[in-house]
mmCIF file of C-alpha atoms and ligand atoms in Angstrom:
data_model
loop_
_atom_site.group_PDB
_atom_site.id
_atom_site.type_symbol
_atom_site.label_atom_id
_atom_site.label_comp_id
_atom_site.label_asym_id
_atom_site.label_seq_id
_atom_site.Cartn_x
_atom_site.Cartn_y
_atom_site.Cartn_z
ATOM 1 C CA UNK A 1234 4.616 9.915 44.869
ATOM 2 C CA UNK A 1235 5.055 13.048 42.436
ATOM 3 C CA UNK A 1236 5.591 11.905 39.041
ATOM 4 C CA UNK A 1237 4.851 8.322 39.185
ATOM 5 C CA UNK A 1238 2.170 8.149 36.342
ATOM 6 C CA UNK A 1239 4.669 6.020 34.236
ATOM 7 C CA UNK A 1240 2.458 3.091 33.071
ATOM 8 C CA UNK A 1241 4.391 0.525 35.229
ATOM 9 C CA UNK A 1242 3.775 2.020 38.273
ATOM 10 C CA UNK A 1243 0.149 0.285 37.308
ATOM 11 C CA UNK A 1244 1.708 -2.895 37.972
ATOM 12 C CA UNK A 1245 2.450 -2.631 41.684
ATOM 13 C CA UNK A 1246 0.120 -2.177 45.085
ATOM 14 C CA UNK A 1247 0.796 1.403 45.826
ATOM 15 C CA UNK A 1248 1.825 2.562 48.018
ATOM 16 C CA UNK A 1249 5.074 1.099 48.110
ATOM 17 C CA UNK A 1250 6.056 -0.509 51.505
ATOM 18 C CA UNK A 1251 9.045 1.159 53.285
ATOM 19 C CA UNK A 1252 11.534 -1.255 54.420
ATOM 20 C CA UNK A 1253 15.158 -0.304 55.677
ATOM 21 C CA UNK A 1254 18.332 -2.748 53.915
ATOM 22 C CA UNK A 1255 21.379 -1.876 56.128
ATOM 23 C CA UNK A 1256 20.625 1.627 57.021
ATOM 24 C CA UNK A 1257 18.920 2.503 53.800
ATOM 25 C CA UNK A 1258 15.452 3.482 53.784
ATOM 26 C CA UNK A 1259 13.788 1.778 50.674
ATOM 27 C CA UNK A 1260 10.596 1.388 48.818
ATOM 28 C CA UNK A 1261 9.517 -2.131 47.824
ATOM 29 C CA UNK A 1262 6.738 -2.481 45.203
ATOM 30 C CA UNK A 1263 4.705 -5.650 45.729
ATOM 31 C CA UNK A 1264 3.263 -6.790 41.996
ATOM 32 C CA UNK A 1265 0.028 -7.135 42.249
ATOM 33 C CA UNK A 1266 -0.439 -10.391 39.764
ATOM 34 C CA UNK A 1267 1.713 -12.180 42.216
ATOM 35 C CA UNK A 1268 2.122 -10.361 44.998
ATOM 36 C CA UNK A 1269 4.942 -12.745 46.875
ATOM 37 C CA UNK A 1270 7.416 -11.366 43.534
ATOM 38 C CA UNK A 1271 8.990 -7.618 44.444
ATOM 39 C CA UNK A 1272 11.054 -4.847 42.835
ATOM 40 C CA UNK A 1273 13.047 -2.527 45.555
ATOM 41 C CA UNK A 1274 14.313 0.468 44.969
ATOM 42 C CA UNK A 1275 16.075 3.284 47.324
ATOM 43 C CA UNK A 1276 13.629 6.161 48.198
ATOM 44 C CA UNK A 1277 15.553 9.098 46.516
ATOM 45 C CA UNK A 1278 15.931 6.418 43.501
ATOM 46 C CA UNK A 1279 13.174 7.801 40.359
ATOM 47 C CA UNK A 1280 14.290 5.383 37.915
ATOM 48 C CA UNK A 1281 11.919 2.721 36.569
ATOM 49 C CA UNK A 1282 13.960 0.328 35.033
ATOM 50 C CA UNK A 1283 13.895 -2.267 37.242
ATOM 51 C CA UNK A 1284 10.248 -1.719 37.761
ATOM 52 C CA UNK A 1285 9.514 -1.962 33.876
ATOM 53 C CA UNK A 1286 11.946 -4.876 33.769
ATOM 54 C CA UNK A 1287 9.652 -6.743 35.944
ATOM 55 C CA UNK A 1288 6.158 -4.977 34.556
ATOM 56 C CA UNK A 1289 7.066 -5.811 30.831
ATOM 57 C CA UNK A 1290 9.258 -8.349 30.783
ATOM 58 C CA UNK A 1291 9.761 -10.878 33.122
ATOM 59 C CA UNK A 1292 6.596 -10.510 35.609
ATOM 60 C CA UNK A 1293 4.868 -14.822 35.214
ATOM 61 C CA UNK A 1294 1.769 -13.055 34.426
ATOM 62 C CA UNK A 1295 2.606 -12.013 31.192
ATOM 63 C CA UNK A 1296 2.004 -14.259 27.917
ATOM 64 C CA UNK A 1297 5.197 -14.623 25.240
ATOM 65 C CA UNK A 1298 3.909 -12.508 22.961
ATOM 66 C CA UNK A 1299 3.815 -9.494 25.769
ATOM 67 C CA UNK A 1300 7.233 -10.717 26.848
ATOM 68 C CA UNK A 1301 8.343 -10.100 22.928
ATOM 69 C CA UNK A 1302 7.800 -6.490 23.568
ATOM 70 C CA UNK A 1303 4.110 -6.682 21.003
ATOM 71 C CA UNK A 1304 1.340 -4.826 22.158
ATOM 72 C CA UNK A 1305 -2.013 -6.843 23.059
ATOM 73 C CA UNK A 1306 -5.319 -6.091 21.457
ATOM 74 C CA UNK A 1307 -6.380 -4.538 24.268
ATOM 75 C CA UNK A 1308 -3.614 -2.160 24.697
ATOM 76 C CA UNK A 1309 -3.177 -1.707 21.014
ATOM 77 C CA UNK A 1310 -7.169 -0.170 21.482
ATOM 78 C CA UNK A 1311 -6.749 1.573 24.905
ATOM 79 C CA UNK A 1312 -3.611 3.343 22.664
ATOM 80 C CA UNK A 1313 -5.787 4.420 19.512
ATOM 81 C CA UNK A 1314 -8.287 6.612 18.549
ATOM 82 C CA UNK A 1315 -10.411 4.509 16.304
ATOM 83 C CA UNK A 1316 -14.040 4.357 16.397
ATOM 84 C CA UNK A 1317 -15.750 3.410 13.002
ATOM 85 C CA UNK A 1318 -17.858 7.088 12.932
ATOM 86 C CA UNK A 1319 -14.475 8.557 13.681
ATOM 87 C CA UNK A 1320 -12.912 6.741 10.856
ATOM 88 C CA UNK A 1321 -15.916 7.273 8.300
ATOM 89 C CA UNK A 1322 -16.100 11.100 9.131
ATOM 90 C CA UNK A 1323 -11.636 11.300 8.456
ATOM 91 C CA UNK A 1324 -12.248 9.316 4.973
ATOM 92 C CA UNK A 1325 -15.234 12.004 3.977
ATOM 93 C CA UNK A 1326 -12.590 14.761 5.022
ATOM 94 C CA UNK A 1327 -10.041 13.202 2.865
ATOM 95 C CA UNK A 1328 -12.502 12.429 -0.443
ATOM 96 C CA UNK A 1329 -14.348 15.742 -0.164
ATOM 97 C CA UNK A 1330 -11.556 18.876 1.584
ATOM 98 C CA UNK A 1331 -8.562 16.999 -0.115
ATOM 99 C CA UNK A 1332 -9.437 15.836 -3.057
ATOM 100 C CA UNK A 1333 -8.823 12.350 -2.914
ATOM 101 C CA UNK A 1334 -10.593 9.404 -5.217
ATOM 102 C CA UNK A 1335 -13.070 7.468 -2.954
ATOM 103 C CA UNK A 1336 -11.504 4.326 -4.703
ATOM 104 C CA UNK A 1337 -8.092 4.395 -2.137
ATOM 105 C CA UNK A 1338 -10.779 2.386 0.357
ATOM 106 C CA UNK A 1339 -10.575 -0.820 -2.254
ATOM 107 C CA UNK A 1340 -6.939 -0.852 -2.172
ATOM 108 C CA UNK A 1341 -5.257 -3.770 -0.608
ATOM 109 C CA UNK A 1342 -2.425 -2.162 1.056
ATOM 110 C CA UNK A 1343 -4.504 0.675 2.488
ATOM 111 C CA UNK A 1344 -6.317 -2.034 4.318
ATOM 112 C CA UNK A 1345 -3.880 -3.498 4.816
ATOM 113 C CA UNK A 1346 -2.282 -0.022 6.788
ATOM 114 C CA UNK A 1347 -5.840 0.373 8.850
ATOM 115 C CA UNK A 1348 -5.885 -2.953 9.598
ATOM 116 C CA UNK A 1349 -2.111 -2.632 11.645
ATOM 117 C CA UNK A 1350 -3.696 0.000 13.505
ATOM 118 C CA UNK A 1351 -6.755 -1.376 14.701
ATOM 119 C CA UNK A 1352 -7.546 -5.164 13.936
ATOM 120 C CA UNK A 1353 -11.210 -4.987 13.668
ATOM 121 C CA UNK A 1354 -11.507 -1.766 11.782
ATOM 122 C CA UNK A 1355 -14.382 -1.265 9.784
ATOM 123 C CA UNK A 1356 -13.891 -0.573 5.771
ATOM 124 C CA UNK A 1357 -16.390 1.158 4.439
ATOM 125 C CA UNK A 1358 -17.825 0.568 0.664
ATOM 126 C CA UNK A 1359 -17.399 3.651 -1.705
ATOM 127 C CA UNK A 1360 -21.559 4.099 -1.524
ATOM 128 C CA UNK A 1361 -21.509 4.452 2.093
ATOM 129 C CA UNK A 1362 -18.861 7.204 1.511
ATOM 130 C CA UNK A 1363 -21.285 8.960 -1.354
ATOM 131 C CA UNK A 1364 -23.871 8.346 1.578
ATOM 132 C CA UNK A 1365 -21.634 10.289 4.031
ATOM 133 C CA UNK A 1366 -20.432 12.869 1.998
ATOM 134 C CA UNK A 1367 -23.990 14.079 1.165
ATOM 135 C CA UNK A 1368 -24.895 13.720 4.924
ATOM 136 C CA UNK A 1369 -21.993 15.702 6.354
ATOM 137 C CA UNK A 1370 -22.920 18.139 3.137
ATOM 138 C CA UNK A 1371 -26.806 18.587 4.360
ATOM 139 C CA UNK A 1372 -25.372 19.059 7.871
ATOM 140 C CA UNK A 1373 -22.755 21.673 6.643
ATOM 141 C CA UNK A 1374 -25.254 23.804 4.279
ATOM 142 C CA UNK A 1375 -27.467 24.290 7.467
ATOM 143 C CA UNK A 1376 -24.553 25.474 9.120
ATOM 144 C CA UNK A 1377 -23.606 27.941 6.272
ATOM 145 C CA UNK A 1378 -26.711 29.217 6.074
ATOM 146 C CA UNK A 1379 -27.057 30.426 9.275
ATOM 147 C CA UNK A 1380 -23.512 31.832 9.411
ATOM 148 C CA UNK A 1381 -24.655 33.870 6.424
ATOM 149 C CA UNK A 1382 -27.503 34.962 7.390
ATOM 150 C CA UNK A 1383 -25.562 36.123 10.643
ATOM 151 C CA UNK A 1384 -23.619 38.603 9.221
ATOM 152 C CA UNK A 1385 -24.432 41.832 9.880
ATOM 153 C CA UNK A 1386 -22.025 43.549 7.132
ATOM 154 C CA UNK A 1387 -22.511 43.409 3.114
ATOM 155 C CA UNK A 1388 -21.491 40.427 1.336
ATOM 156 C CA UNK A 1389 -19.807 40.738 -1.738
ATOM 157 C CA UNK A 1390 -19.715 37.545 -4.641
ATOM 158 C CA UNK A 1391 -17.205 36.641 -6.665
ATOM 159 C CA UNK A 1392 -17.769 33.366 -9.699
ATOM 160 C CA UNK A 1393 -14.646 31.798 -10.432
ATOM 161 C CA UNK A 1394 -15.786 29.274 -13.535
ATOM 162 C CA UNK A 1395 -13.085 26.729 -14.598
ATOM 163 C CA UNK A 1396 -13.122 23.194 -15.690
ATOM 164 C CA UNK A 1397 -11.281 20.285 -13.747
ATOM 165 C CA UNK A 1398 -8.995 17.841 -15.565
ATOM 166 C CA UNK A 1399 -11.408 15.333 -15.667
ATOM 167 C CA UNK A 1400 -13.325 18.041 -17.806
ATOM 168 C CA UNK A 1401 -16.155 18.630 -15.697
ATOM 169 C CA UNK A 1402 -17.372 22.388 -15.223
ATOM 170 C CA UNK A 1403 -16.459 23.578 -11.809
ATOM 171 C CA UNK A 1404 -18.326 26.964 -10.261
ATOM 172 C CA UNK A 1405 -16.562 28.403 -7.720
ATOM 173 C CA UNK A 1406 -18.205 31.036 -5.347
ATOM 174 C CA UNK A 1407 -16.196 33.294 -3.493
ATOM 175 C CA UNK A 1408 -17.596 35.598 -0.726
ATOM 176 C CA UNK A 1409 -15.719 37.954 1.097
ATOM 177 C CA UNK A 1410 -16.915 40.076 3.880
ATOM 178 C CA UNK A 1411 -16.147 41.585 6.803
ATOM 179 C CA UNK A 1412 -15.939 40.862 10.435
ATOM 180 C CA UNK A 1413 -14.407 42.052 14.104
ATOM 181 C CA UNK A 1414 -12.696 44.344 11.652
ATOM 182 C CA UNK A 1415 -11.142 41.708 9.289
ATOM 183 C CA UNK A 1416 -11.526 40.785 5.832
ATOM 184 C CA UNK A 1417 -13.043 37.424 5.777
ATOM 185 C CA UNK A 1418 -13.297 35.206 2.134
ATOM 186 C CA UNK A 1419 -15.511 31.767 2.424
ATOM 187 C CA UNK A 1420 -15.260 29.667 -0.667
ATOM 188 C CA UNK A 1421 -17.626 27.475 -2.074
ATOM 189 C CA UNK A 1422 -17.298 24.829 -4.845
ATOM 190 C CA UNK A 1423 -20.449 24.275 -6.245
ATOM 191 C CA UNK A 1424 -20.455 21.212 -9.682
ATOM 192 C CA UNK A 1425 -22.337 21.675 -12.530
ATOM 193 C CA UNK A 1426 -22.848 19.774 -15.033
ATOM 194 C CA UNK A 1427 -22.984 21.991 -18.709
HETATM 195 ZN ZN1 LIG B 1930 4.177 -8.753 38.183
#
């Protein structure tokens, strides 16, 4: 039974039954929705077609809409990722490390794109993104303090002052150190407001 982790396998009572059709040996999977309805196959056969056949498309159990080759809810869910935290923690990636306006989570088509990948996916407002942003940033400062604090070598600081299109002043800290050997730079963007 090496190698049979192809999702229709989950379909049938394993193991198979052996039965022998003139002189063949032969394995004969029993579906386990209605288990008088059979697929058989000879032993030193691996393909799955005519066990998918029956799995996907013409077992009774299944509904039209599985028969049309769509995935159910279920498996749609059991094939995705999503969890909201998951999806709140990506958008405060996206806003804060990319660069990208907080306002792409009011547009219709955008919701429209989460909303083909999971069906009850929670949008979240652009306050509860401020809200996360500043929590992920509280949890991330703790972090970088310690890490500086934790190195051992001298640090050396570097300002990098420029002004963003939007023209709002933009301080940019650079520190550079070293450690195992190597040359390390961490950069911080810190706003101020002149
Ligand atoms: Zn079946």
């Amino acid at each position: 039974m090496k190698g049979w982790d192809a999702p229709c396998y989950a379909h049938f009572k394993l193991p198979p039954t052996i039965v022998v059709e003139q002189g063949i040996v032969k394995y004969r999977f029993y579906c386990l929705v209605h288990p008088d309805r059979y697929v058989t196959r000879a032993r030193h056969d691996d393909a799955t077609s005519n066990l998918r056949r029956h799995a996907f498309k013409e077992c009774p159990s299944l509904n039209e809409h599985q028969k049309s080759g769509q995935l159910t809810v279920a498996e749609f869910a059991r094939g995705s990722t999503y969890s909201s935290a998951r999806l709140r923690l990506k958008h405060v990636q996206w806003f804060a490390v990319n660069h990208r306006p907080m306002n792409l989570t009011k547009d219709d088509a955008y919701q429209d794109i989460l909303r083909m990948f999971h069906a009850g996916v929670e949008i979240m407002s652009n306050q509860t993104a401020t809200r996360d942003i500043l929590d992920v940033f509280k949890i991330t400062q703790a972090i970088v303090k310690k890490k500086l604090q934790n190195i051992p070598t001298r640090k050396h600081l570097a300002l990098d002052g420029w002004s963003s299109p939007n023209v709002m002043s933009i301080l940019g800290i650079i520190l550079t150190y070293v450690e195992d050997g190597q040359v390390k730079t961490l950069t911080l963007d810190a706003v101020r407001y002149v």
